[in-house]
Short mmCIF file of C-alpha atoms in Angstrom, two decimals:
data_model
loop_
_atom_site.label_atom_id
_atom_site.label_comp_id
_atom_site.label_asym_id
_atom_site.label_seq_id
_atom_site.Cartn_x
_atom_site.Cartn_y
_atom_site.Cartn_z
CA UNK A 1 3.32 34.58 7.46
CA UNK A 2 2.65 34.89 3.73
CA UNK A 3 0.24 32.22 2.46
CA UNK A 4 -0.63 32.25 -1.25
CA UNK A 5 -4.30 33.04 -1.94
CA UNK A 6 -5.22 29.65 -3.47
CA UNK A 7 -3.68 27.82 -0.51
CA UNK A 8 -5.39 30.13 1.96
CA UNK A 9 -8.77 29.50 0.32
CA UNK A 10 -8.24 25.75 0.68
CA UNK A 11 -7.15 26.24 4.28
CA UNK A 12 -10.21 28.36 5.04
CA UNK A 13 -12.54 25.78 3.47
CA UNK A 14 -10.92 22.94 5.44
CA UNK A 15 -11.27 24.92 8.67
CA UNK A 16 -14.94 25.58 7.93
CA UNK A 17 -15.55 21.87 7.34
CA UNK A 18 -13.92 21.07 10.68
CA UNK A 19 -15.80 23.84 12.44
CA UNK A 20 -12.72 25.74 13.58
CA UNK A 21 -10.86 28.89 12.65
CA UNK A 22 -7.95 29.06 10.22
CA UNK A 23 -5.70 29.93 13.16
CA UNK A 24 -6.81 26.83 15.09
CA UNK A 25 -6.26 24.61 12.05
CA UNK A 26 -2.77 26.00 11.48
CA UNK A 27 -1.88 25.60 15.16
CA UNK A 28 -3.08 21.99 15.24
CA UNK A 29 -0.97 21.23 12.14
CA UNK A 30 2.10 22.89 13.64
CA UNK A 31 1.64 21.03 16.95
CA UNK A 32 1.23 17.70 15.13
CA UNK A 33 4.40 18.36 13.12
CA UNK A 34 6.36 19.30 16.24
CA UNK A 35 5.07 16.21 18.05
CA UNK A 36 6.11 14.00 15.18
CA UNK A 37 2.54 12.83 14.59
CA UNK A 38 2.91 13.38 10.86
CA UNK A 39 4.65 10.30 9.56
CA UNK A 40 6.62 10.26 6.34
CA UNK A 41 7.31 6.50 6.57
CA UNK A 42 6.14 4.29 3.73
CA UNK A 43 3.19 2.03 4.45
CA UNK A 44 3.53 -1.56 5.58
CA UNK A 45 4.09 -4.00 2.72
CA UNK A 46 2.00 -7.14 2.47
CA UNK A 47 1.92 -10.19 0.27
CA UNK A 48 -1.02 -11.09 -1.92
CA UNK A 49 -3.23 -13.04 -1.71
CA UNK A 50 -4.20 -12.01 1.79
CA UNK A 51 -6.34 -15.11 2.20
CA UNK A 52 -4.83 -18.40 1.08
CA UNK A 53 -7.00 -20.81 -0.88
CA UNK A 54 -6.83 -24.60 -1.02
CA UNK A 55 -7.83 -24.38 -4.69
CA UNK A 56 -6.49 -21.11 -6.16
CA UNK A 57 -7.97 -20.02 -9.46
CA UNK A 58 -10.95 -22.35 -9.21
CA UNK A 59 -13.67 -19.76 -8.65
CA UNK A 60 -15.76 -19.31 -11.78
CA UNK A 61 -18.18 -16.43 -11.36
CA UNK A 62 -20.50 -15.10 -14.02
CA UNK A 63 -21.61 -11.47 -14.17
CA UNK A 64 -25.04 -12.60 -13.01
CA UNK A 65 -23.55 -14.31 -9.93
CA UNK A 66 -21.49 -11.21 -9.07
CA UNK A 67 -24.53 -8.94 -9.43
CA UNK A 68 -26.54 -11.23 -7.15
CA UNK A 69 -23.81 -10.98 -4.51
CA UNK A 70 -23.44 -7.21 -4.77
CA UNK A 71 -26.97 -6.02 -5.47
CA UNK A 72 -29.83 -6.88 -3.13
#
């Protein structure tokens, strides 16, 4: 199998991060592809807003209020 050098370097780095060999990483990818585990389907669509409000558009937050909520 002929793998271009830049791709092989990425593959080798990914294998090192996972703590496995390049061979093991390639085999796991091939097995997943043969099993059909790799999905090419588009993600599930959803409608916004996810949480309905009784009073939409009525929340008036200042930067100070947001910072107090985010920062301890």
